[in-house]
């Protein structure tokens, strides 16, 4: 039962253009959402997050949008840069007995072409 | 501030053996979580420890176990290894393991079972 899904295993975008990564979830109990970025041979690093009380959060070139009714979130990167080439994981969090439980999607490999 | 440290980086084991992986969290972080990453499956949650107590557990068989010591360092053990256990095992720490507290990941231990 994949509660968090990233349906695009890979995405290729030209440098300078916008990259849009998508994520869908099924559990309405999720109320906090995060994006992580992973380079080969390294652990994932936290990128940006959004609470369910918001529909948009922006941090520099990165913006996350949340559509609760559609149970969908997206990450926009603009403009895309070669260093953005990595695997991106979305994650959804719920509070269970005071502890955070984080569920990750399968990841989307983003390639930025010069 | 030192990041999350995982040892060893690489391991090769034979089916039926057991293995122990180690994780040292960021200083001051009391929550340690373990994840398994395999191609196409994303990051699968194994378990989370907080103050030496297991707070959350994923859907893995009992062959997977862990513990946390009083200094917050954590170990994960896998007994009776199977070929399907080959994966990247990631450890992550957070300050309190509480709601909306981003995880900080180590670079992982790559386990290969032959």
Coordinates of N, CA and C in Angstrom, one line a residue:
Chain A
X1 N 0.8 -1.2 0.0 CA 0.0 0.0 0.0 C 0.9 1.2 0.0
X2 N 1.0 1.9 -1.2 CA 1.9 3.0 -1.3 C 1.1 4.3 -1.0
X3 N 1.3 4.8 0.2 CA 0.5 6.0 0.6 C 0.9 7.3 0.0
X4 N 2.2 7.3 -0.5 CA 2.8 8.5 -1.1 C 3.4 8.0 -2.4
X5 N 2.9 8.6 -3.5 CA 3.3 8.2 -4.8 C 3.9 9.3 -5.7
X6 N 5.0 9.0 -6.3 CA 5.6 9.9 -7.3 C 5.6 9.1 -8.6
X7 N 4.7 9.4 -9.4 CA 4.4 8.6 -10.6 C 5.4 8.8 -11.7
X8 N 6.2 9.8 -11.6 CA 7.3 10.0 -12.7 C 8.6 9.5 -12.1
X9 N 9.1 8.4 -12.6 CA 10.5 8.0 -12.1 C 11.6 8.9 -12.5
X10 N 11.4 9.6 -13.7 CA 12.4 10.5 -14.1 C 11.8 11.7 -14.8
X11 N 12.6 12.8 -14.9 CA 12.2 14.0 -15.5 C 13.4 14.7 -16.1
X12 N 13.3 15.2 -17.3 CA 14.5 15.9 -17.9 C 14.0 17.3 -18.3
X13 N 14.8 18.3 -17.9 CA 14.5 19.7 -18.1 C 15.7 20.4 -18.6
X14 N 15.4 21.4 -19.4 CA 16.5 22.2 -19.9 C 16.9 23.3 -18.8
X15 N 18.2 23.5 -18.7 CA 18.7 24.5 -17.8 C 18.0 25.9 -18.0
X16 N 17.6 26.5 -16.9 CA 17.0 27.8 -17.0 C 15.4 27.7 -17.1
X17 N 14.9 26.5 -17.4 CA 13.5 26.4 -17.5 C 12.9 25.9 -16.1
X18 N 11.6 25.8 -16.0 CA 11.0 25.4 -14.7 C 11.0 23.8 -14.6
X19 N 11.3 23.3 -13.5 CA 11.1 21.9 -13.2 C 9.9 21.7 -12.3
X20 N 9.0 20.8 -12.6 CA 7.9 20.6 -11.8 C 7.8 19.1 -11.4
X21 N 8.0 18.8 -10.1 CA 7.9 17.4 -9.6 C 6.6 17.2 -8.9
X22 N 6.0 16.1 -9.1 CA 4.6 15.9 -8.5 C 4.6 14.7 -7.6
X23 N 3.7 14.8 -6.7 CA 3.5 13.8 -5.6 C 2.1 13.7 -5.2
X24 N 1.6 12.5 -5.1 CA 0.2 12.3 -4.6 C 0.2 11.4 -3.4
X25 N -0.8 11.7 -2.5 CA -0.9 10.9 -1.3 C -2.3 10.4 -1.1
X26 N -2.5 9.4 -0.3 CA -3.8 8.8 -0.1 C -4.4 9.0 1.3
X27 N -3.5 9.2 2.3 CA -3.9 9.2 3.6 C -4.3 10.6 4.1
X28 N -5.5 10.9 4.4 CA -5.9 12.3 4.7 C -5.4 12.7 6.1
X29 N -4.8 11.7 6.8 CA -4.2 12.1 8.2 C -2.9 12.8 8.0
X30 N -2.3 12.7 6.9 CA -1.0 13.4 6.6 C -1.3 14.9 6.8
X31 N -0.4 15.6 7.5 CA -0.7 17.1 7.7 C 0.6 17.9 7.6
X32 N 1.7 17.2 7.2 CA 2.9 18.0 7.0 C 3.7 17.3 5.9
X33 N 4.2 18.1 5.0 CA 4.8 17.5 3.8 C 6.2 18.1 3.5
X34 N 7.1 17.2 3.1 CA 8.5 17.6 2.9 C 9.0 17.1 1.6
X35 N 10.0 17.8 1.1 CA 10.8 17.4 -0.1 C 12.2 17.2 0.3
X36 N 12.8 16.1 -0.1 CA 14.2 15.8 0.1 C 14.9 15.7 -1.2
X37 N 16.2 16.0 -1.2 CA 17.0 15.9 -2.5 C 18.1 14.9 -2.2
X38 N 18.4 14.0 -3.1 CA 19.5 13.1 -2.9 C 20.4 13.0 -4.0
X39 N 21.7 13.2 -3.7 CA 22.8 12.9 -4.7 C 23.3 11.5 -4.5
X40 N 23.9 10.9 -5.6 CA 24.5 9.6 -5.5 C 25.5 9.5 -4.3
X41 N 25.5 8.4 -3.6 CA 26.4 8.1 -2.6 C 26.3 9.1 -1.4
X42 N 25.2 9.8 -1.3 CA 24.9 10.7 -0.1 C 23.5 10.4 0.4
X43 N 23.3 10.8 1.6 CA 22.0 10.7 2.2 C 21.1 11.8 1.7
X44 N 19.8 11.6 1.8 CA 18.9 12.7 1.4 C 19.1 14.0 2.3
X45 N 18.9 15.1 1.7 CA 19.0 16.4 2.5 C 17.6 17.1 2.3
X46 N 17.2 17.7 3.4 CA 16.0 18.4 3.5 C 16.0 19.6 2.6
X47 N 14.9 19.8 1.8 CA 14.9 20.9 0.9 C 13.8 22.0 1.3
X48 N 12.6 21.5 1.5 CA 11.5 22.5 1.8 C 10.3 21.7 2.3
X49 N 9.5 22.4 3.1 CA 8.4 21.7 3.7 C 7.1 22.6 3.6
X50 N 6.0 22.0 3.9 CA 4.7 22.8 3.9 C 3.8 22.1 4.9
X51 N 3.1 22.9 5.7 CA 2.1 22.4 6.6 C 0.8 22.4 5.9
X52 N -0.1 21.5 6.3 CA -1.4 21.4 5.7 C -2.3 22.6 5.8
X53 N -1.9 23.6 6.7 CA -2.7 24.8 6.8 C -2.4 25.8 5.8
X54 N -1.3 25.5 5.0 CA -0.9 26.4 3.9 C -1.1 25.7 2.6
X55 N -1.1 26.5 1.5 CA -1.2 25.9 0.2 C 0.1 26.2 -0.7
X56 N 0.9 27.0 -0.1 CA 2.2 27.4 -0.8 C 3.2 27.8 0.2
X57 N 4.5 27.3 -0.1 CA 5.6 27.8 0.6 C 6.8 28.0 -0.3
X58 N 7.5 29.1 -0.2 CA 8.5 29.4 -1.1 C 9.8 29.6 -0.4
X59 N 10.9 29.2 -1.0 CA 12.3 29.4 -0.5 C 13.2 29.5 -1.6
X60 N 13.5 30.7 -2.0 CA 14.4 31.0 -3.1 C 13.8 30.5 -4.4
X61 N 14.6 29.6 -5.0 CA 14.1 29.0 -6.3 C 13.1 27.9 -6.2
X62 N 12.9 27.5 -4.9 CA 12.0 26.3 -4.7 C 10.7 26.8 -4.1
X63 N 9.6 26.3 -4.7 CA 8.3 26.5 -4.2 C 7.5 25.2 -4.1
X64 N 6.8 25.0 -3.0 CA 6.0 23.8 -2.9 C 4.6 24.2 -2.8
X65 N 3.7 23.5 -3.6 CA 2.3 23.8 -3.6 C 1.6 22.6 -3.1
X66 N 0.5 22.8 -2.3 CA -0.3 21.8 -1.7 C -1.7 22.0 -2.1
X67 N -2.3 20.9 -2.7 CA -3.8 20.9 -3.0 C -4.4 19.8 -2.1
X68 N -4.9 20.2 -1.0 CA -5.4 19.2 -0.1 C -6.6 18.4 -0.6
X69 N -7.5 19.1 -1.4 CA -8.7 18.4 -1.9 C -8.3 17.3 -2.9
X70 N -7.2 17.6 -3.6 CA -6.8 16.6 -4.6 C -5.7 15.7 -4.0
X71 N -5.3 15.9 -2.8 CA -4.2 15.1 -2.1 C -3.0 15.1 -3.1
X72 N -2.6 16.3 -3.4 CA -1.5 16.4 -4.4 C -0.6 17.6 -4.0
X73 N 0.7 17.3 -4.1 CA 1.7 18.4 -3.9 C 2.7 18.4 -5.0
X74 N 3.3 19.6 -5.2 CA 4.2 19.7 -6.3 C 5.4 20.6 -5.8
X75 N 6.5 20.3 -6.4 CA 7.7 21.1 -6.2 C 8.1 21.8 -7.5
X76 N 8.2 23.1 -7.4 CA 8.6 23.9 -8.6 C 10.0 24.4 -8.3
X77 N 10.9 24.2 -9.3 CA 12.2 24.8 -9.2 C 12.4 25.7 -10.4
X78 N 12.7 27.0 -10.1 CA 12.8 27.9 -11.2 C 13.8 29.0 -10.9
X79 N 14.8 29.3 -11.7 CA 15.2 28.5 -12.9 C 16.0 27.3 -12.5
X80 N 15.9 26.2 -13.3 CA 16.6 25.0 -13.0 C 18.1 25.2 -13.3
X81 N 18.9 24.6 -12.5 CA 20.3 24.7 -12.7 C 20.9 23.3 -12.7
X82 N 22.1 23.1 -13.3 CA 22.7 21.8 -13.4 C 22.9 21.1 -12.1
X83 N 23.2 21.9 -11.1 CA 23.3 21.3 -9.7 C 22.1 20.8 -9.1
X84 N 20.9 21.0 -9.7 CA 19.7 20.5 -9.3 C 19.4 19.1 -9.7
X85 N 20.3 18.6 -10.6 CA 20.2 17.2 -11.0 C 20.4 16.2 -9.8
X86 N 19.4 15.5 -9.5 CA 19.4 14.6 -8.3 C 18.1 13.8 -8.3
X87 N 18.0 13.0 -7.3 CA 16.7 12.3 -7.0 C 15.9 13.1 -6.0
X88 N 14.7 13.4 -6.2 CA 13.9 14.1 -5.3 C 12.8 13.2 -4.7
X89 N 12.7 13.2 -3.4 CA 11.7 12.4 -2.7 C 10.7 13.3 -2.0
X90 N 9.5 13.1 -2.2 CA 8.5 13.8 -1.4 C 8.2 12.9 -0.2
X91 N 7.8 13.5 0.9 CA 7.5 12.7 2.1 C 6.3 13.4 2.8
X92 N 5.5 12.5 3.4 CA 4.3 13.0 4.2 C 4.4 12.5 5.6
X93 N 3.9 13.4 6.5 CA 4.1 13.1 7.9 C 2.7 13.2 8.6
X94 N 2.6 12.2 9.6 CA 1.4 12.3 10.5 C 1.9 12.1 11.9
X95 N 1.2 12.5 12.8 CA 1.6 12.4 14.2 C 0.9 11.2 14.8
X96 N 1.7 10.2 15.2 CA 1.1 9.0 15.8 C 1.7 8.9 17.2
X97 N 0.8 9.0 18.2 CA 1.1 8.9 19.6 C 2.3 9.8 20.0
X98 N 2.3 11.0 19.5 CA 3.3 12.0 19.8 C 4.6 11.9 19.0
X99 N 4.6 10.9 18.1 CA 5.8 10.7 17.3 C 5.5 10.9 15.8
X100 N 6.5 11.5 15.2 CA 6.3 11.7 13.7 C 6.5 10.5 13.0
X101 N 5.6 10.1 12.0 CA 5.9 9.0 11.2 C 5.9 9.6 9.7
X102 N 7.1 9.4 9.1 CA 7.3 10.0 7.8 C 7.2 8.9 6.7
X103 N 6.4 9.1 5.7 CA 6.3 8.1 4.6 C 6.8 8.8 3.3
X104 N 7.7 8.1 2.7 CA 8.4 8.7 1.5 C 7.8 8.1 0.2
X105 N 7.8 8.9 -0.9 CA 7.5 8.4 -2.2 C 8.7 7.6 -2.8
X106 N 8.6 7.2 -4.0 CA 9.6 6.3 -4.6 C 10.7 7.2 -5.2
X107 N 10.5 8.5 -5.3 CA 11.6 9.3 -5.9 C 11.4 9.6 -7.3
X108 N 11.8 10.8 -7.8 CA 11.9 11.2 -9.2 C 13.3 11.7 -9.5
X109 N 13.9 11.1 -10.5 CA 15.3 11.5 -10.9 C 15.1 12.7 -11.8
X110 N 15.6 13.8 -11.4 CA 15.6 15.0 -12.2 C 17.0 15.2 -12.9
X111 N 16.9 15.4 -14.2 CA 18.2 15.7 -14.9 C 18.0 17.1 -15.6
X112 N 19.0 17.9 -15.3 CA 18.9 19.3 -15.9 C 20.0 19.3 -17.1
X113 N 19.5 19.5 -18.2 CA 20.4 19.5 -19.4 C 20.8 20.9 -19.8
X114 N 22.1 21.0 -20.0 CA 22.7 22.4 -20.4 C 22.2 22.9 -21.7
Chain B
X1 N 29.3 21.5 13.3 CA 28.6 20.4 14.0 C 28.7 19.2 13.0
X2 N 29.2 18.1 13.6 CA 29.3 16.9 12.7 C 27.9 16.4 12.4
X3 N 27.8 15.8 11.2 CA 26.5 15.3 10.7 C 26.3 13.9 11.2
X4 N 25.3 13.2 10.7 CA 25.0 11.8 11.0 C 26.0 10.9 10.4
X5 N 26.6 10.1 11.2 CA 27.7 9.2 10.8 C 27.2 7.7 10.8
X6 N 27.3 7.1 9.6 CA 27.0 5.7 9.6 C 28.2 4.8 9.2
X7 N 28.3 3.7 9.9 CA 29.4 2.8 9.6 C 28.9 1.3 9.6
X8 N 29.5 0.5 8.7 CA 30.4 0.9 7.7 C 29.7 1.5 6.5
X9 N 30.4 1.9 5.5 CA 29.8 2.5 4.3 C 29.3 1.3 3.4
X10 N 30.1 0.3 3.3 CA 29.8 -0.9 2.5 C 30.0 -2.2 3.2
X11 N 29.1 -3.1 2.9 CA 29.1 -4.4 3.5 C 28.7 -5.5 2.5
X12 N 29.5 -6.6 2.4 CA 29.1 -7.7 1.6 C 28.9 -8.9 2.5
X13 N 27.7 -9.5 2.5 CA 27.4 -10.6 3.4 C 26.8 -11.7 2.5
X14 N 26.8 -12.9 3.2 CA 26.3 -14.1 2.5 C 24.9 -14.4 3.1
X15 N 24.0 -15.0 2.3 CA 22.7 -15.4 2.7 C 22.8 -16.2 4.0
X16 N 21.9 -15.9 5.0 CA 21.9 -16.7 6.2 C 22.7 -16.0 7.3
X17 N 23.7 -15.1 6.9 CA 24.4 -14.4 8.0 C 23.6 -13.3 8.6
X18 N 24.2 -12.7 9.6 CA 23.6 -11.6 10.3 C 24.5 -10.4 10.2
X19 N 23.9 -9.2 10.3 CA 24.8 -8.0 10.1 C 24.3 -6.9 11.1
X20 N 25.2 -6.1 11.6 CA 24.9 -5.0 12.5 C 25.4 -3.7 11.8
X21 N 24.6 -2.7 11.7 CA 24.9 -1.4 11.2 C 24.9 -0.4 12.3
X22 N 25.7 0.6 12.2 CA 25.8 1.6 13.3 C 25.5 3.0 12.8
X23 N 25.0 3.8 13.7 CA 24.6 5.1 13.4 C 24.9 6.1 14.6
X24 N 25.6 7.1 14.3 CA 25.8 8.2 15.4 C 25.1 9.4 14.9
X25 N 24.1 9.8 15.7 CA 23.3 11.0 15.3 C 24.1 12.3 15.5
X26 N 23.5 13.4 15.1 CA 24.0 14.7 15.3 C 23.9 14.9 16.8
X27 N 25.0 15.6 17.3 CA 25.1 15.8 18.8 C 23.8 16.6 19.3
X28 N 23.2 16.0 20.3 CA 22.0 16.7 20.8 C 20.7 16.1 20.3
X29 N 20.8 15.4 19.2 CA 19.6 14.8 18.6 C 19.2 13.5 19.4
X30 N 18.0 13.4 19.8 CA 17.6 12.2 20.6 C 16.8 11.2 19.8
X31 N 16.3 11.6 18.6 CA 15.6 10.6 17.8 C 16.4 10.1 16.7
X32 N 16.4 8.8 16.5 CA 17.1 8.1 15.4 C 16.1 7.2 14.6
X33 N 16.0 7.4 13.3 CA 15.1 6.6 12.5 C 16.0 5.8 11.5
X34 N 15.5 4.7 11.1 CA 16.2 3.9 10.0 C 15.3 3.7 8.9
X35 N 15.9 3.7 7.7 CA 15.1 3.5 6.4 C 15.9 2.6 5.5
X36 N 15.1 1.9 4.7 CA 15.7 1.0 3.7 C 15.4 1.6 2.3
X37 N 16.4 1.8 1.5 CA 16.2 2.3 0.2 C 16.5 1.3 -0.9
X38 N 15.6 0.9 -1.7 CA 15.8 0.0 -2.8 C 15.3 0.7 -4.1
X39 N 15.8 0.3 -5.3 CA 15.3 0.9 -6.5 C 13.8 0.7 -6.7
X40 N 13.1 1.8 -7.0 CA 11.7 1.6 -7.3 C 10.8 1.6 -6.1
X41 N 11.4 1.5 -4.9 CA 10.6 1.4 -3.7 C 10.8 2.7 -2.8
X42 N 11.7 3.5 -3.2 CA 11.8 4.7 -2.3 C 12.5 4.4 -1.0
X43 N 12.1 5.2 0.0 CA 12.6 4.9 1.3 C 11.5 4.3 2.2
X44 N 11.8 3.1 2.6 CA 10.8 2.4 3.5 C 11.3 2.5 4.9
X45 N 10.3 2.9 5.8 CA 10.6 3.2 7.2 C 10.7 1.8 7.9
X46 N 11.8 1.7 8.7 CA 12.1 0.5 9.5 C 11.6 0.7 10.9
X47 N 12.2 1.7 11.6 CA 11.8 2.0 13.0 C 12.4 3.3 13.4
X48 N 11.9 3.8 14.5 CA 12.4 5.0 15.1 C 12.6 4.8 16.6
X49 N 13.7 5.3 17.1 CA 14.0 5.3 18.5 C 14.2 6.7 19.1
X50 N 13.7 6.8 20.3 CA 13.8 8.1 21.0 C 14.1 7.7 22.5
X51 N 15.1 8.3 23.0 CA 15.5 8.1 24.4 C 15.5 6.6 24.7
X52 N 16.2 5.8 23.8 CA 16.4 4.4 24.0 C 15.1 3.5 23.9
X53 N 14.0 4.1 23.5 CA 12.8 3.4 23.3 C 12.3 3.4 21.9
X54 N 11.8 2.3 21.4 CA 11.3 2.2 20.0 C 9.9 2.8 20.1
X55 N 9.7 3.9 19.3 CA 8.5 4.6 19.3 C 7.6 4.3 18.1
X56 N 8.2 3.9 17.0 CA 7.5 3.6 15.8 C 8.2 2.4 15.1
X57 N 7.4 1.7 14.4 CA 7.9 0.5 13.6 C 7.2 0.4 12.3
X58 N 8.0 0.1 11.3 CA 7.4 -0.1 9.9 C 7.1 -1.6 9.7
X59 N 6.7 -1.9 8.5 CA 6.2 -3.2 8.2 C 7.3 -4.1 7.7
X60 N 8.3 -4.4 8.5 CA 9.4 -5.3 8.2 C 9.3 -6.5 9.1
X61 N 9.9 -7.6 8.6 CA 9.8 -8.8 9.5 C 10.7 -8.7 10.7
X62 N 10.5 -9.6 11.7 CA 11.2 -9.5 12.9 C 12.7 -9.7 12.8
X63 N 13.2 -10.2 11.6 CA 14.6 -10.3 11.4 C 15.3 -8.9 11.5
X64 N 14.6 -7.9 11.3 CA 15.1 -6.5 11.4 C 14.8 -6.0 12.8
X65 N 15.9 -5.6 13.5 CA 15.7 -5.1 14.9 C 16.7 -4.0 15.1
X66 N 16.5 -3.3 16.1 CA 17.4 -2.1 16.4 C 17.4 -1.9 17.9
X67 N 18.3 -0.9 18.2 CA 18.4 -0.5 19.6 C 19.0 0.9 19.6
X68 N 18.8 1.6 20.7 CA 19.5 2.9 20.9 C 20.1 2.9 22.3
X69 N 21.3 3.5 22.3 CA 22.0 3.6 23.6 C 21.8 4.9 24.3
X70 N 22.3 5.0 25.5 CA 22.0 6.2 26.3 C 22.7 7.5 25.6
X71 N 23.7 7.3 24.8 CA 24.3 8.5 24.1 C 23.6 8.7 22.8
X72 N 22.5 8.1 22.6 CA 21.6 8.3 21.4 C 22.2 7.5 20.1
X73 N 23.4 7.0 20.2 CA 23.8 6.2 19.1 C 22.9 5.0 18.9
X74 N 22.8 4.5 17.7 CA 21.8 3.5 17.4 C 22.5 2.4 16.6
X75 N 22.0 1.2 16.7 CA 22.4 0.1 15.9 C 21.2 -0.6 15.3
X76 N 21.4 -1.2 14.1 CA 20.4 -1.9 13.5 C 20.9 -3.3 13.1
X77 N 20.2 -4.3 13.4 CA 20.6 -5.7 13.2 C 19.7 -6.4 12.2
X78 N 20.2 -7.1 11.3 CA 19.4 -8.0 10.4 C 19.9 -9.4 10.5
X79 N 19.1 -10.3 10.9 CA 19.5 -11.7 11.0 C 19.0 -12.5 9.8
X80 N 19.6 -13.6 9.7 CA 19.3 -14.6 8.6 C 19.1 -13.8 7.3
X81 N 20.1 -13.2 6.8 CA 20.0 -12.4 5.6 C 19.5 -13.1 4.4
X82 N 18.7 -12.3 3.6 CA 18.1 -12.8 2.4 C 18.7 -11.9 1.3
X83 N 18.6 -12.5 0.0 CA 19.1 -11.7 -1.1 C 18.3 -10.4 -1.2
X84 N 17.0 -10.4 -0.9 CA 16.2 -9.2 -1.0 C 16.6 -8.1 0.0
X85 N 17.4 -8.4 1.0 CA 17.8 -7.4 2.0 C 18.9 -6.5 1.4
X86 N 19.4 -6.8 0.2 CA 20.4 -5.9 -0.4 C 19.8 -4.6 -0.6
X87 N 20.4 -3.6 -0.1 CA 19.8 -2.2 -0.2 C 20.7 -1.2 0.4
X88 N 20.3 0.1 0.3 CA 21.0 1.1 1.1 C 20.2 1.4 2.3
X89 N 20.9 1.3 3.5 CA 20.2 1.5 4.8 C 20.6 2.9 5.3
X90 N 19.6 3.7 5.5 CA 19.9 5.1 5.9 C 19.4 5.3 7.3
X91 N 20.2 6.0 8.0 CA 19.9 6.4 9.4 C 19.6 7.9 9.3
X92 N 18.7 8.4 10.1 CA 18.4 9.8 10.2 C 18.2 10.2 11.6
X93 N 18.6 11.4 12.0 CA 18.3 11.9 13.3 C 17.6 13.2 13.3
X94 N 16.9 13.5 14.4 CA 16.2 14.8 14.5 C 16.3 15.1 16.0
X95 N 16.1 16.4 16.2 CA 16.2 16.9 17.6 C 15.3 16.2 18.6
X96 N 14.1 16.2 18.3 CA 13.1 15.6 19.2 C 12.3 14.5 18.5
X97 N 12.4 14.3 17.2 CA 11.6 13.3 16.5 C 10.2 13.8 16.5
X98 N 10.0 15.1 16.8 CA 8.6 15.5 16.9 C 8.0 16.0 15.6
X99 N 6.8 16.3 15.6 CA 6.1 16.8 14.5 C 6.8 17.9 13.8
X100 N 6.9 17.8 12.5 CA 7.5 18.8 11.6 C 8.9 19.1 11.9
X101 N 9.6 18.2 12.4 CA 11.1 18.3 12.6 C 11.8 17.6 11.6
X102 N 12.5 18.3 10.6 CA 13.1 17.6 9.5 C 14.2 16.6 9.9
X103 N 14.3 15.5 9.2 CA 15.3 14.5 9.5 C 16.6 14.9 8.8
X104 N 17.7 14.6 9.5 CA 19.0 14.7 8.9 C 19.6 13.4 8.7
X105 N 19.9 13.1 7.4 CA 20.3 11.7 7.1 C 21.8 11.6 7.0
X106 N 22.3 10.3 7.3 CA 23.6 10.0 7.1 C 23.8 9.5 5.6
X107 N 25.0 9.2 5.2 CA 25.2 8.8 3.8 C 24.9 7.3 3.6
X108 N 24.5 6.6 4.6 CA 24.0 5.2 4.4 C 25.1 4.2 4.4
X109 N 24.6 2.9 4.6 CA 25.4 1.7 4.5 C 24.9 0.9 3.4
X110 N 25.7 0.6 2.4 CA 25.3 -0.2 1.2 C 25.5 -1.6 1.6
X111 N 24.5 -2.4 1.8 CA 24.6 -3.8 2.1 C 24.3 -4.6 0.8
X112 N 25.2 -5.5 0.5 CA 25.0 -6.5 -0.6 C 25.0 -7.9 0.0
X113 N 23.9 -8.6 -0.3 CA 23.8 -10.0 0.2 C 24.0 -10.9 -1.0
X114 N 24.9 -11.8 -0.9 CA 25.2 -12.7 -2.1 C 24.8 -14.2 -1.7

